PDB file of C-alpha atoms and ligand atoms in Angstrom:
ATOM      1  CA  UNK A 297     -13.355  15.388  -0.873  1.00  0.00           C
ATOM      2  CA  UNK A 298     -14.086  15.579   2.745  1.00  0.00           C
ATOM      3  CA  UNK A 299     -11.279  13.627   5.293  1.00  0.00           C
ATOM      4  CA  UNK A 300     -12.634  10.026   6.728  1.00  0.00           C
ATOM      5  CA  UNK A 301     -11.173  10.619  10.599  1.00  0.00           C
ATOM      6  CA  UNK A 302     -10.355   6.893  11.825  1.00  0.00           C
ATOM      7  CA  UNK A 303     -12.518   7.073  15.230  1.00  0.00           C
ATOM      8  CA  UNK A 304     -15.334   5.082  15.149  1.00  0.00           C
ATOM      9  CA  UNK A 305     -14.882   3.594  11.546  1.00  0.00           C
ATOM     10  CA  UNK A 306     -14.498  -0.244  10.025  1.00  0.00           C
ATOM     11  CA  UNK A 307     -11.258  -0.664   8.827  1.00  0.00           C
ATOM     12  CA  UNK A 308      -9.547  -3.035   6.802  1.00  0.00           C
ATOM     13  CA  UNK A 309      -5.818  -4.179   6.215  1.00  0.00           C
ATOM     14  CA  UNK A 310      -4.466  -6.163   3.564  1.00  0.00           C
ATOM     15  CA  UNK A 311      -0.986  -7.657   4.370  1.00  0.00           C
ATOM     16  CA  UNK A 312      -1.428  -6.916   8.215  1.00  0.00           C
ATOM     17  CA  UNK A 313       0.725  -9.551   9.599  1.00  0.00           C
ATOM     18  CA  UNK A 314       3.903  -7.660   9.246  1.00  0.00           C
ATOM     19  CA  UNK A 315       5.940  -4.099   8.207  1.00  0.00           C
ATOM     20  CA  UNK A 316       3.961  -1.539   7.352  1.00  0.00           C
ATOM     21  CA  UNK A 317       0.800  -3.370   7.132  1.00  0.00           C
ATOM     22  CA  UNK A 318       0.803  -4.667  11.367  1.00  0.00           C
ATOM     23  CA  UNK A 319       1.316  -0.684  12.066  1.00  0.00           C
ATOM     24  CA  UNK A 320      -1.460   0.665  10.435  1.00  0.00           C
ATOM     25  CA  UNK A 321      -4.016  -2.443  12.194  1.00  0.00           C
ATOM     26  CA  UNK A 322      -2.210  -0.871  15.657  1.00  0.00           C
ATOM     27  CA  UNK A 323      -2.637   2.859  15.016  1.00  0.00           C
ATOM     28  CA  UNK A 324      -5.898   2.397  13.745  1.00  0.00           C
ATOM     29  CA  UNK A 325      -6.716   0.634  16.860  1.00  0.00           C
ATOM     30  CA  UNK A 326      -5.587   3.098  18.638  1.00  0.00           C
ATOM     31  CA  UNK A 327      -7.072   5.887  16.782  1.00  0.00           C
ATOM     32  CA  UNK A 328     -10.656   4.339  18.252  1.00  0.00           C
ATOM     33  CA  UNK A 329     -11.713   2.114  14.925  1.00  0.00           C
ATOM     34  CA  UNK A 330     -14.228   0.073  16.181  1.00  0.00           C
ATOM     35  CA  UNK A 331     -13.012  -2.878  14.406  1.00  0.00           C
ATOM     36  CA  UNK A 332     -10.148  -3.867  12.161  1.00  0.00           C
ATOM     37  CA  UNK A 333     -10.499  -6.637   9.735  1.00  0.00           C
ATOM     38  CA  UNK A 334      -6.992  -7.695   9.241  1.00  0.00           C
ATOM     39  CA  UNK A 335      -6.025  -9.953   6.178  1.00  0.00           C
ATOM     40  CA  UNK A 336      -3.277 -11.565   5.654  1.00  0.00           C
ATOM     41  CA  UNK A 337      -2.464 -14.651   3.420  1.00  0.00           C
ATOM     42  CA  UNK A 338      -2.171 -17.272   6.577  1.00  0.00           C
ATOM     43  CA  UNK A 339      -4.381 -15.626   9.051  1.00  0.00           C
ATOM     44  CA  UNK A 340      -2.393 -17.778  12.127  1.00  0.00           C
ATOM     45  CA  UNK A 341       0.406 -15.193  11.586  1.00  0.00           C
ATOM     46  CA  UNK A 342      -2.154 -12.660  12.865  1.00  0.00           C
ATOM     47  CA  UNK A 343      -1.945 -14.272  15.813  1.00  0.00           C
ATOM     48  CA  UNK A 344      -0.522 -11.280  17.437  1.00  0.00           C
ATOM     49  CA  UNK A 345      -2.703  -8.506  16.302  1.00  0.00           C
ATOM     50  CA  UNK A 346      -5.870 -10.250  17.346  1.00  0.00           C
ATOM     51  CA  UNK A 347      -4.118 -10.697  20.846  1.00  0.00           C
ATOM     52  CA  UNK A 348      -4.148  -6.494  21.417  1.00  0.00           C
ATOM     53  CA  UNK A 349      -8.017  -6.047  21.427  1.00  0.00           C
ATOM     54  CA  UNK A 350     -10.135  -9.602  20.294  1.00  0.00           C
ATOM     55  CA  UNK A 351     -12.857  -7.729  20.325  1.00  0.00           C
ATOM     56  CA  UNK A 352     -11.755  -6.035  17.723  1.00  0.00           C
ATOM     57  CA  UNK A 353      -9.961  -7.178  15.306  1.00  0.00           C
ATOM     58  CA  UNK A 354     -11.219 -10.165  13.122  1.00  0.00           C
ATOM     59  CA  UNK A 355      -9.076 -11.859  11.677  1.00  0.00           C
ATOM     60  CA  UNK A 356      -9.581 -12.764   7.583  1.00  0.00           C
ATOM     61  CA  UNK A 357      -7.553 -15.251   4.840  1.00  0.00           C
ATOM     62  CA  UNK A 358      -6.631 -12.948   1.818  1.00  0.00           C
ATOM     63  CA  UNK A 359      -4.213 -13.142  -0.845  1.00  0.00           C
ATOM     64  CA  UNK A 360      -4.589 -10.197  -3.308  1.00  0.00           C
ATOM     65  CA  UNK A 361      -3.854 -12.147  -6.241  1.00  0.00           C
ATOM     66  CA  UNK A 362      -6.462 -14.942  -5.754  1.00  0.00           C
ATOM     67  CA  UNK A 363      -9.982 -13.549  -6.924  1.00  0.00           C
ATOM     68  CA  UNK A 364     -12.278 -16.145  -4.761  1.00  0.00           C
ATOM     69  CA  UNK A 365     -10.726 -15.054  -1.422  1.00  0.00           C
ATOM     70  CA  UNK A 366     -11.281 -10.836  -2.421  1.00  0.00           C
ATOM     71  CA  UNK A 367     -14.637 -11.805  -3.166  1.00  0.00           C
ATOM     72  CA  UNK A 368     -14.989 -13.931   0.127  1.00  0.00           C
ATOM     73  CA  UNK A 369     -13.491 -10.915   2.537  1.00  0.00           C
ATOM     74  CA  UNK A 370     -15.916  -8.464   0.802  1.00  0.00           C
ATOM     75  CA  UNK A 371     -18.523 -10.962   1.838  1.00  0.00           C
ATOM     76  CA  UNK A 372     -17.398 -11.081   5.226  1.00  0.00           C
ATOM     77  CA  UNK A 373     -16.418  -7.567   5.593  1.00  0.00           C
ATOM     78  CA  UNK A 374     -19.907  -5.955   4.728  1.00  0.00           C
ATOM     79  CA  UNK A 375     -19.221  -2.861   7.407  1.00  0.00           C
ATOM     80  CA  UNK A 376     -15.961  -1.859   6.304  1.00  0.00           C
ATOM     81  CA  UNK A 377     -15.568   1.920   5.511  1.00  0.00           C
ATOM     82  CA  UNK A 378     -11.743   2.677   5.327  1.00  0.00           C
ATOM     83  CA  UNK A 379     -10.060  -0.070   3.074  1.00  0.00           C
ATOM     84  CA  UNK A 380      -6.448   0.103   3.130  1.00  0.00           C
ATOM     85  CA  UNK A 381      -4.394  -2.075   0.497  1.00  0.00           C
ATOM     86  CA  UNK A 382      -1.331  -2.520   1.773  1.00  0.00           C
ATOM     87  CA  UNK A 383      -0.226  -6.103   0.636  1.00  0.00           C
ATOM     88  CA  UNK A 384       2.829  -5.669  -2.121  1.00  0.00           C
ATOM     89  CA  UNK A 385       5.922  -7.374  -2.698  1.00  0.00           C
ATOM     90  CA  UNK A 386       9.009  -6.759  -4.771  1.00  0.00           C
ATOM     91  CA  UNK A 387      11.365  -9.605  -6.829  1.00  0.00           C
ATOM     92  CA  UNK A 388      14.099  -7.494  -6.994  1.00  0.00           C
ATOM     93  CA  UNK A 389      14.427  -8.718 -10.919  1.00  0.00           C
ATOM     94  CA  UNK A 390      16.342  -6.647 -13.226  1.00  0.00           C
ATOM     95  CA  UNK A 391      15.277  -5.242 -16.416  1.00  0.00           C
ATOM     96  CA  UNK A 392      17.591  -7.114 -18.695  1.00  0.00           C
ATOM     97  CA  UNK A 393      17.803 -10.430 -16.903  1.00  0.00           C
ATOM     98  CA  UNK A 394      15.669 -13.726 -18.281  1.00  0.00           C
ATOM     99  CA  UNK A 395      13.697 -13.951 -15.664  1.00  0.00           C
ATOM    100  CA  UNK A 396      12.263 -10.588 -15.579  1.00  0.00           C
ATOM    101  CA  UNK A 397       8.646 -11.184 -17.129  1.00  0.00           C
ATOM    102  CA  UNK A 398       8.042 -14.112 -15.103  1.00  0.00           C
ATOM    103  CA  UNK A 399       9.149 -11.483 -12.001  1.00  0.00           C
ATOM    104  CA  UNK A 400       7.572  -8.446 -13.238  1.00  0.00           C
ATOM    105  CA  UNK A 401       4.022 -10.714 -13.630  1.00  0.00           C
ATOM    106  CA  UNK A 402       4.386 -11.514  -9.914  1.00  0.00           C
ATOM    107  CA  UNK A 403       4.722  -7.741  -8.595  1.00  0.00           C
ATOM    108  CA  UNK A 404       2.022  -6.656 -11.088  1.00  0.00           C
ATOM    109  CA  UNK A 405      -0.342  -9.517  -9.747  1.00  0.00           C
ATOM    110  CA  UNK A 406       0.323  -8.360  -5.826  1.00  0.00           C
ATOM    111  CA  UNK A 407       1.298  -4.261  -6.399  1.00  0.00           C
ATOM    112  CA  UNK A 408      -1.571  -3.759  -9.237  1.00  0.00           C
ATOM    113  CA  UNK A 409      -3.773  -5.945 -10.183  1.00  0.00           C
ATOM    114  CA  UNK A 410      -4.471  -6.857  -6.207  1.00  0.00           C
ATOM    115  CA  UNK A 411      -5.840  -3.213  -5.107  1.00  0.00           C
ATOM    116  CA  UNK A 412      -7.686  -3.434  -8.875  1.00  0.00           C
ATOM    117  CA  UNK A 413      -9.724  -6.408  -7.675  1.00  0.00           C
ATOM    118  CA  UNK A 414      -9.858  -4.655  -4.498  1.00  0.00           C
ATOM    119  CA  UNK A 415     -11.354  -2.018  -5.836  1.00  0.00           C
ATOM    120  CA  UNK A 416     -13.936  -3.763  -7.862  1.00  0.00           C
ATOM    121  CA  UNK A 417     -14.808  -6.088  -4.918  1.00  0.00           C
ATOM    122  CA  UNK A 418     -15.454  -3.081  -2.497  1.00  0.00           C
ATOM    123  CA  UNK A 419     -16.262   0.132  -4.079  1.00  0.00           C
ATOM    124  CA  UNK A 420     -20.028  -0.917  -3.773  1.00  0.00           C
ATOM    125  CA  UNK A 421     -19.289  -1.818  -0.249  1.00  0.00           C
ATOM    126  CA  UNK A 422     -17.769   0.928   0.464  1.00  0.00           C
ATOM    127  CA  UNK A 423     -20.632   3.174  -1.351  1.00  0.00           C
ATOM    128  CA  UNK A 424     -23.313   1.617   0.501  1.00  0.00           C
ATOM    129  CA  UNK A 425     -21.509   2.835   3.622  1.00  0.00           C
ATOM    130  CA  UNK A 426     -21.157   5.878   2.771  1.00  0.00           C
ATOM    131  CA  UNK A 427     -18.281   6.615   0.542  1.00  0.00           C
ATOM    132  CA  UNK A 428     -15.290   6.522   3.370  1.00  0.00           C
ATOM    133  CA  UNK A 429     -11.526   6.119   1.728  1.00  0.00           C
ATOM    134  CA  UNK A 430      -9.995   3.335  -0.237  1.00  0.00           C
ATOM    135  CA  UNK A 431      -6.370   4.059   0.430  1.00  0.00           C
ATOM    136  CA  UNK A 432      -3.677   2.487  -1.851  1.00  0.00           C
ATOM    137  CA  UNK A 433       0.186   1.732  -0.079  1.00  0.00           C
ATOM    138  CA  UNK A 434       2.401   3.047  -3.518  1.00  0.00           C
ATOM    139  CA  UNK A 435       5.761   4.306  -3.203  1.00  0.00           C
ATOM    140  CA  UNK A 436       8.219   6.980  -4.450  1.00  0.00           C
ATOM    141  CA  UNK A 437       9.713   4.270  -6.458  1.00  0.00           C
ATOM    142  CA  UNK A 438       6.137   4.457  -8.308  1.00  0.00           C
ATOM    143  CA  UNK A 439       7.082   7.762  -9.860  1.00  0.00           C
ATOM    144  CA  UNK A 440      10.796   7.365 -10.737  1.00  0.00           C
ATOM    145  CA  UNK A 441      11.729   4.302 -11.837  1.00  0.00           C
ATOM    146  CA  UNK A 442      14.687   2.551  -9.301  1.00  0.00           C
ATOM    147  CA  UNK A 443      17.544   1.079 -10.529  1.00  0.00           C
ATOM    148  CA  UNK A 444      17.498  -1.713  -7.931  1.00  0.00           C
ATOM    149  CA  UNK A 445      13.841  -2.578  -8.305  1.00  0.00           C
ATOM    150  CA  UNK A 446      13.148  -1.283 -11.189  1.00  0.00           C
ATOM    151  CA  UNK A 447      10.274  -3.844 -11.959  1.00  0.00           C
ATOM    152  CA  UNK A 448       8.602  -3.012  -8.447  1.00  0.00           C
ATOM    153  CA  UNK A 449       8.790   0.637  -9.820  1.00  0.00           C
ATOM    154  CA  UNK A 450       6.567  -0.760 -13.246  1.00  0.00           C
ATOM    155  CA  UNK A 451       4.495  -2.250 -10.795  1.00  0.00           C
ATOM    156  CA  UNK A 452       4.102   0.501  -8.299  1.00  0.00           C
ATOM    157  CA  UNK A 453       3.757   3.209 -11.238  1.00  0.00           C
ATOM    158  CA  UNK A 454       0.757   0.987 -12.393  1.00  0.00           C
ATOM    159  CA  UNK A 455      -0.361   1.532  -9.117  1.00  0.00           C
ATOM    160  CA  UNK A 456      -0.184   5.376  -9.122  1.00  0.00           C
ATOM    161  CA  UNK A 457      -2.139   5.249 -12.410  1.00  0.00           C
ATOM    162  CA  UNK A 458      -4.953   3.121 -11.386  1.00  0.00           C
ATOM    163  CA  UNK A 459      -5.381   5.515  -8.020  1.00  0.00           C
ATOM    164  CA  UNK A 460      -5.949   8.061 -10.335  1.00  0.00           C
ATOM    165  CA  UNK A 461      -8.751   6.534 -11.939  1.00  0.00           C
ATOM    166  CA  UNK A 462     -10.071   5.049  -8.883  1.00  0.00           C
ATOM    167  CA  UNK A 463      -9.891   8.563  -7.382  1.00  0.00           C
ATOM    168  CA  UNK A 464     -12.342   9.431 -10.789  1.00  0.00           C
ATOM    169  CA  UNK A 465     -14.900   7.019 -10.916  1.00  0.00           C
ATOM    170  CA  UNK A 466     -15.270   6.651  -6.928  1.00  0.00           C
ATOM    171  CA  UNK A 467     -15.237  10.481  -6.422  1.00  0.00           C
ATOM    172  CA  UNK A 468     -19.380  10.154  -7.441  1.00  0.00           C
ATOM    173  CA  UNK A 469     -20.124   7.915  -4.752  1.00  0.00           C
ATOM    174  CA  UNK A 470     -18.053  10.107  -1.971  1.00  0.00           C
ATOM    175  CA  UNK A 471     -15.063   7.562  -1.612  1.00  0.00           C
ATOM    176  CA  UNK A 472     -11.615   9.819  -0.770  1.00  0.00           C
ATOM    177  CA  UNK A 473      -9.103   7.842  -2.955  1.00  0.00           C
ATOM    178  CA  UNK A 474      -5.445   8.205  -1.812  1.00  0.00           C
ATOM    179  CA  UNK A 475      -2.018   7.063  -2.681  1.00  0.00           C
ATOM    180  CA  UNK A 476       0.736   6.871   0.182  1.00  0.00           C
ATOM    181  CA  UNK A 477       4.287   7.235  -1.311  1.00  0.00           C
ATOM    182  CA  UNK A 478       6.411   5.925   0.953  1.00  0.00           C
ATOM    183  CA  UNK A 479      10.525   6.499   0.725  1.00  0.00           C
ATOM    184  CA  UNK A 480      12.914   3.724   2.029  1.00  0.00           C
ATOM    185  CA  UNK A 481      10.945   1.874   5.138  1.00  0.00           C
ATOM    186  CA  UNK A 482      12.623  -0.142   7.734  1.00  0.00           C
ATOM    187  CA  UNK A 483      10.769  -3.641   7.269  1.00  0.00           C
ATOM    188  CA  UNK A 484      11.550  -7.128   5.812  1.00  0.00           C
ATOM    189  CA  UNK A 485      11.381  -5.814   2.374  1.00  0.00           C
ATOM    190  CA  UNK A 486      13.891  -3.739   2.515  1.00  0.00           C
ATOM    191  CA  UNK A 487      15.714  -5.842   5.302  1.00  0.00           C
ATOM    192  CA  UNK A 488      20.015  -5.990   4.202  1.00  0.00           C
ATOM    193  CA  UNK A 489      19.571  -3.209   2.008  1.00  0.00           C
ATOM    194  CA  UNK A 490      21.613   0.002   2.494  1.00  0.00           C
ATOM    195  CA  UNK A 491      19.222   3.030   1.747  1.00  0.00           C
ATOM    196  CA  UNK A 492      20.611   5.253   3.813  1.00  0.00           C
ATOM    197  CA  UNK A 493      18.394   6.262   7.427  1.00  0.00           C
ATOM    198  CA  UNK A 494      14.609   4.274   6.496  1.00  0.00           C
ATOM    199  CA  UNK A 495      11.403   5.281   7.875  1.00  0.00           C
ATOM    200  CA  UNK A 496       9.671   3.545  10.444  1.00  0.00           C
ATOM    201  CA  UNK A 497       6.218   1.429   9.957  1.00  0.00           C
ATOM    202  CA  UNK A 498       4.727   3.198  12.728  1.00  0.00           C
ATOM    203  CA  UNK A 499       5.888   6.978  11.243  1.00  0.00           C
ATOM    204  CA  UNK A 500       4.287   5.680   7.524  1.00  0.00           C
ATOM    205  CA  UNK A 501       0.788   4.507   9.680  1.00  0.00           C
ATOM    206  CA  UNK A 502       0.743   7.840  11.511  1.00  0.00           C
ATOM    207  CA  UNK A 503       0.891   9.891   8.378  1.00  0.00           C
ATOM    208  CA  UNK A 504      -1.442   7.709   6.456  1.00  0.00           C
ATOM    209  CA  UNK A 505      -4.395   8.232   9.310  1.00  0.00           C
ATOM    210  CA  UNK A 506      -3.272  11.866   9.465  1.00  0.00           C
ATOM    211  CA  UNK A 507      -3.716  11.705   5.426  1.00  0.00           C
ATOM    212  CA  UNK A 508      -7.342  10.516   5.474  1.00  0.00           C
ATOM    213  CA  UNK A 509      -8.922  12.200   7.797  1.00  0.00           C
ATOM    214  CA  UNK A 510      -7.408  15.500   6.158  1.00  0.00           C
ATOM    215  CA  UNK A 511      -8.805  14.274   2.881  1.00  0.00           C
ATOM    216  CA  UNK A 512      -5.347  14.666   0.929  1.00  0.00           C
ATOM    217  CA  UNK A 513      -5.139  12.449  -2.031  1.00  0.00           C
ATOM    218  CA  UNK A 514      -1.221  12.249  -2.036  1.00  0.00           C
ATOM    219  CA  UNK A 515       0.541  11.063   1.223  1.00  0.00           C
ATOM    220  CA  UNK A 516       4.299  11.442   1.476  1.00  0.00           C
ATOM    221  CA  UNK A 517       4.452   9.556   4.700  1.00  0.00           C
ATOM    222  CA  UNK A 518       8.028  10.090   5.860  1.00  0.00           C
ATOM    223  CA  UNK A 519      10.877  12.225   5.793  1.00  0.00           C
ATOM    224  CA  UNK A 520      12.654  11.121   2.731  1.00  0.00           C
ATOM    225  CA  UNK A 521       9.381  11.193   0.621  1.00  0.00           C
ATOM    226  CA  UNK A 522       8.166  14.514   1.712  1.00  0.00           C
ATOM    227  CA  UNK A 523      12.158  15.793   0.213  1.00  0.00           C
ATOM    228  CA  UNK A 524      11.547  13.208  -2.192  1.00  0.00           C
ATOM    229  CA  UNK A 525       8.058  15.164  -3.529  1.00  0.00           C
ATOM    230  CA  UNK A 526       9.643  18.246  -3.030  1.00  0.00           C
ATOM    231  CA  UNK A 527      12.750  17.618  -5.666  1.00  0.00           C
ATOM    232  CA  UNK A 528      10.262  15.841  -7.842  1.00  0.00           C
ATOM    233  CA  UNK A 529       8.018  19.518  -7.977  1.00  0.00           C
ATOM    234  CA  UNK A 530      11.492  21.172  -8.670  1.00  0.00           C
ATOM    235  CA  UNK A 531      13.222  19.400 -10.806  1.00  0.00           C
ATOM    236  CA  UNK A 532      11.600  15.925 -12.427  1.00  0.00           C
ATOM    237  CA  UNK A 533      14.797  15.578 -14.431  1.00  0.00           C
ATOM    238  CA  UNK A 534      17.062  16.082 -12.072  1.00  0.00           C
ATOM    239  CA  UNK A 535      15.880  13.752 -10.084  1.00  0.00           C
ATOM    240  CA  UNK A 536      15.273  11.347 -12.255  1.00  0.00           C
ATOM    241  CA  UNK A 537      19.314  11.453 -13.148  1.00  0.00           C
ATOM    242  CA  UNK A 538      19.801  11.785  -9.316  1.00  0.00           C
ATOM    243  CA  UNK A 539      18.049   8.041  -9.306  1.00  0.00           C
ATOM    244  CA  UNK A 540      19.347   6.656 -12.096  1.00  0.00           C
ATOM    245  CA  UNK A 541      22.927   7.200 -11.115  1.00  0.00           C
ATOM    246  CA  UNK A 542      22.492   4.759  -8.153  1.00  0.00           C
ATOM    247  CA  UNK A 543      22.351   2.050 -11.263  1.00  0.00           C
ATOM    248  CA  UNK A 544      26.321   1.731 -10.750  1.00  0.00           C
ATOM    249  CA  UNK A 545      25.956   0.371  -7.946  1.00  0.00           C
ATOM    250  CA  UNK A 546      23.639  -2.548  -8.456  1.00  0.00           C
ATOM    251  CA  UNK A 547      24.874  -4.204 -12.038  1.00  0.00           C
TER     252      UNK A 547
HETATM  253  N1  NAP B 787       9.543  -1.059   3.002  1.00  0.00           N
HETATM  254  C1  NAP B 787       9.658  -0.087   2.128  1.00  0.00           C
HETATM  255  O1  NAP B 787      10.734   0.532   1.957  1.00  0.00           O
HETATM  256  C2  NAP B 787       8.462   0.345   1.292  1.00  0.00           C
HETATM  257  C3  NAP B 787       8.565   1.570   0.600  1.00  0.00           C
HETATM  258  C4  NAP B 787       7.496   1.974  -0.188  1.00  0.00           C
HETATM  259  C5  NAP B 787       6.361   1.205  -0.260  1.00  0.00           C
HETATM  260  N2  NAP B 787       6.291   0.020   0.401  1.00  0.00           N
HETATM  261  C6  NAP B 787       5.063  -0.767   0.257  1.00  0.00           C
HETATM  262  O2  NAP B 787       4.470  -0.934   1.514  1.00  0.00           O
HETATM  263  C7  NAP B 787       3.691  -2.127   1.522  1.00  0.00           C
HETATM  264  C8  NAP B 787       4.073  -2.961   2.715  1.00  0.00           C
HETATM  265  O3  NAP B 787       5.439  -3.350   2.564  1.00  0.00           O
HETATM  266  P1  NAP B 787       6.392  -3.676   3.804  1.00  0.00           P
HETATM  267  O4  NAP B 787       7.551  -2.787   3.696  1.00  0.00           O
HETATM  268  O5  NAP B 787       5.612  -3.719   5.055  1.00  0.00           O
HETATM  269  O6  NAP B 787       6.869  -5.124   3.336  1.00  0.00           O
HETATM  270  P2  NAP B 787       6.894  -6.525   4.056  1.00  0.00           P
HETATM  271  O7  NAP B 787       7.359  -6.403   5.455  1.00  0.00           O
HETATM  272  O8  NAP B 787       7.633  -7.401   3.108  1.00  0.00           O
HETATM  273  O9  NAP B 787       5.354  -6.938   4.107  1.00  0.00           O
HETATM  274  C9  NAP B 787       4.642  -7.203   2.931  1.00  0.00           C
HETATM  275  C10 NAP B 787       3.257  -7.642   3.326  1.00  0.00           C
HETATM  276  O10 NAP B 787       2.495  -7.847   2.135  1.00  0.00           O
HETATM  277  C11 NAP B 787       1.967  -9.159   2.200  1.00  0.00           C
HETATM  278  N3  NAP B 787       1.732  -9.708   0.882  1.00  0.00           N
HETATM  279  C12 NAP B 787       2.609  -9.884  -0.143  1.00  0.00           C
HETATM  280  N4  NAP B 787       1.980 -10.424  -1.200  1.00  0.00           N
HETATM  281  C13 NAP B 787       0.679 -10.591  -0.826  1.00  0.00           C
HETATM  282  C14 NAP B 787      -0.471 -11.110  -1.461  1.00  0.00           C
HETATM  283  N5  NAP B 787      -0.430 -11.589  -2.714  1.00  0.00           N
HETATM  284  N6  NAP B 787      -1.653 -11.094  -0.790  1.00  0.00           N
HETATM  285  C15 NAP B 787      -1.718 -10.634   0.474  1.00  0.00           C
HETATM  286  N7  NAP B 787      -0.653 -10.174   1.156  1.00  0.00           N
HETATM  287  C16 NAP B 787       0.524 -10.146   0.494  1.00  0.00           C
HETATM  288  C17 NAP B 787       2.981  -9.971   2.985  1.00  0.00           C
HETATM  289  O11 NAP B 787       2.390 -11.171   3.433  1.00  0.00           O
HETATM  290  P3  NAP B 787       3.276 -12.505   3.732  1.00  0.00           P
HETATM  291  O12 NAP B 787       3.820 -12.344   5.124  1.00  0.00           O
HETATM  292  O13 NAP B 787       2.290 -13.612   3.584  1.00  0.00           O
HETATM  293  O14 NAP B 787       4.379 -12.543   2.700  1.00  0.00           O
HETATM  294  C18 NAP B 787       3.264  -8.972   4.095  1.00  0.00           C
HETATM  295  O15 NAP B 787       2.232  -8.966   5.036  1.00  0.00           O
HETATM  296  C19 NAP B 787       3.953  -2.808   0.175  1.00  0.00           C
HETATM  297  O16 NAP B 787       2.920  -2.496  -0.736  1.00  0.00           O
HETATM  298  C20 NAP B 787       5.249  -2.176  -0.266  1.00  0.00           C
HETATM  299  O17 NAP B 787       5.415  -2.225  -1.662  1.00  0.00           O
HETATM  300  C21 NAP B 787       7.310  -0.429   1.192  1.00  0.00           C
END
């Protein structure tokens, strides 16, 4: 599938009001989109993004998990040719505690079934326009399961699954499908946790633009990710155990 360069193209944002999600509405401004729809679930904290360029950002109310505001923003967003669904969220529930199907149903609501009505919503949208990319925010913790959000990592490898088959059915009508795989980020979400050095929004927004207008399908975005894929090419098991062994330190 050919890349989707950002100059020039409608873009949209889930989740833009903060983290990773406020860095990809900048660099895509900056990369010469000539307008950003950026969605968030109250659209006054966007307050800040629409102050860089009015002209071109617009502003849109979106939760992922509510159906009647997807299909709203596809109705308002008729141009858009890169969709990026950023907007996830994590509970931090553990497997064996009481709470965790109530928990895992939120994550899967936000982290999968959100880009799934995403994808329904604007794949025609998208095809009328062209094809251009529906990119999917994922993780590493999508494709070994973490001991300290290991729920998120259901959620996330849901999420890694239904790219695939989005890739599939949207290849037909030209749409580059990719998954970003981010490591350990430096955001709210992961805000009093000790991971070790995190990535910065602003690295993870650079690599995704870099990843669709090269057309790859899988983005490692930052440092730990890229040694993150490598180990996983290597060794699956070993880094599986590598992963799992972290589970002493959060029961
Ligand atoms: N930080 C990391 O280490 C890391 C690593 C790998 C992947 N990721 C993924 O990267 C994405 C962005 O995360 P982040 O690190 O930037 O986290 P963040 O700072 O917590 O931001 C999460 C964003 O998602 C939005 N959101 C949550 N549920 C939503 C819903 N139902 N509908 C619409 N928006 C919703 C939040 O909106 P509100 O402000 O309204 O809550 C916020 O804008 C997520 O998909 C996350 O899973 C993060």
């Amino acid at each position: 599938m050919n890349g989707v360069p950002t100059k020039g193209k409608v873009v949209l944002v889930t989740g833009a009001n903060r983290g990773i999600g406020k860095a990809l509405a900048i660099k895509a401004l900056e990369l010469g989109a000539s307008k950003v729809y950026a969605t968030a679930r109250d659209v006054l904290k966007l307050a800040e993004l629409t102050a860089i360029d009015s002209d071109r950002v617009v502003a849109l109310e979106l939760d992922v998990t509510n159906q009647r505001q997807v299909n709203a923003a596809a109705a308002a967003a008729g141009d858009v040719e890169i969709i990026i669904n950023n907007a996830g969220m994590g509970t931090g529930a553990l497997l064996l505690a009481e709470n965790v199907v109530e928990n895992s149903k939120l994550e899967m609501e936000a982290n999968f079934f959100g880009p799934m009505r995403m994808g329904v919503a604007f794949a025609p949208i998208l095809k009328a326009n062209g094809g251009g990319a529906m990119v999917n925010i994922l993780s590493v913790a999508g494709l070994i399961n973490f001991p300290f959000a290991p729920t998120y990592s259901c959620s996330k490898a849901a999420g890694h699954s239904l790219t695939q088959g989005q890739r599939t059915v949207m290849a037909e009508q030209n749409t580059l499908v990719c998954g970003v795989y981010p490591g350990p980020i430096d955001t709210d979400m992961t805000a009093g946790m000790a991971m070790g050095d995190k990535g910065s929004p602003e690295e993870v927004a650079t690599s995704v633009f870099e990843g669709i207008a090269n057309g790859e399908e899988d983005i490692f975005s930052d440092t730990f990710a890229i040694g993150f894929a490598k180990g996983l090419k290597a060794d699956p098991k070993g880094i599986e155990k590598s992963i799992a062994a972290q589970f002493q330190t959060v029961r």
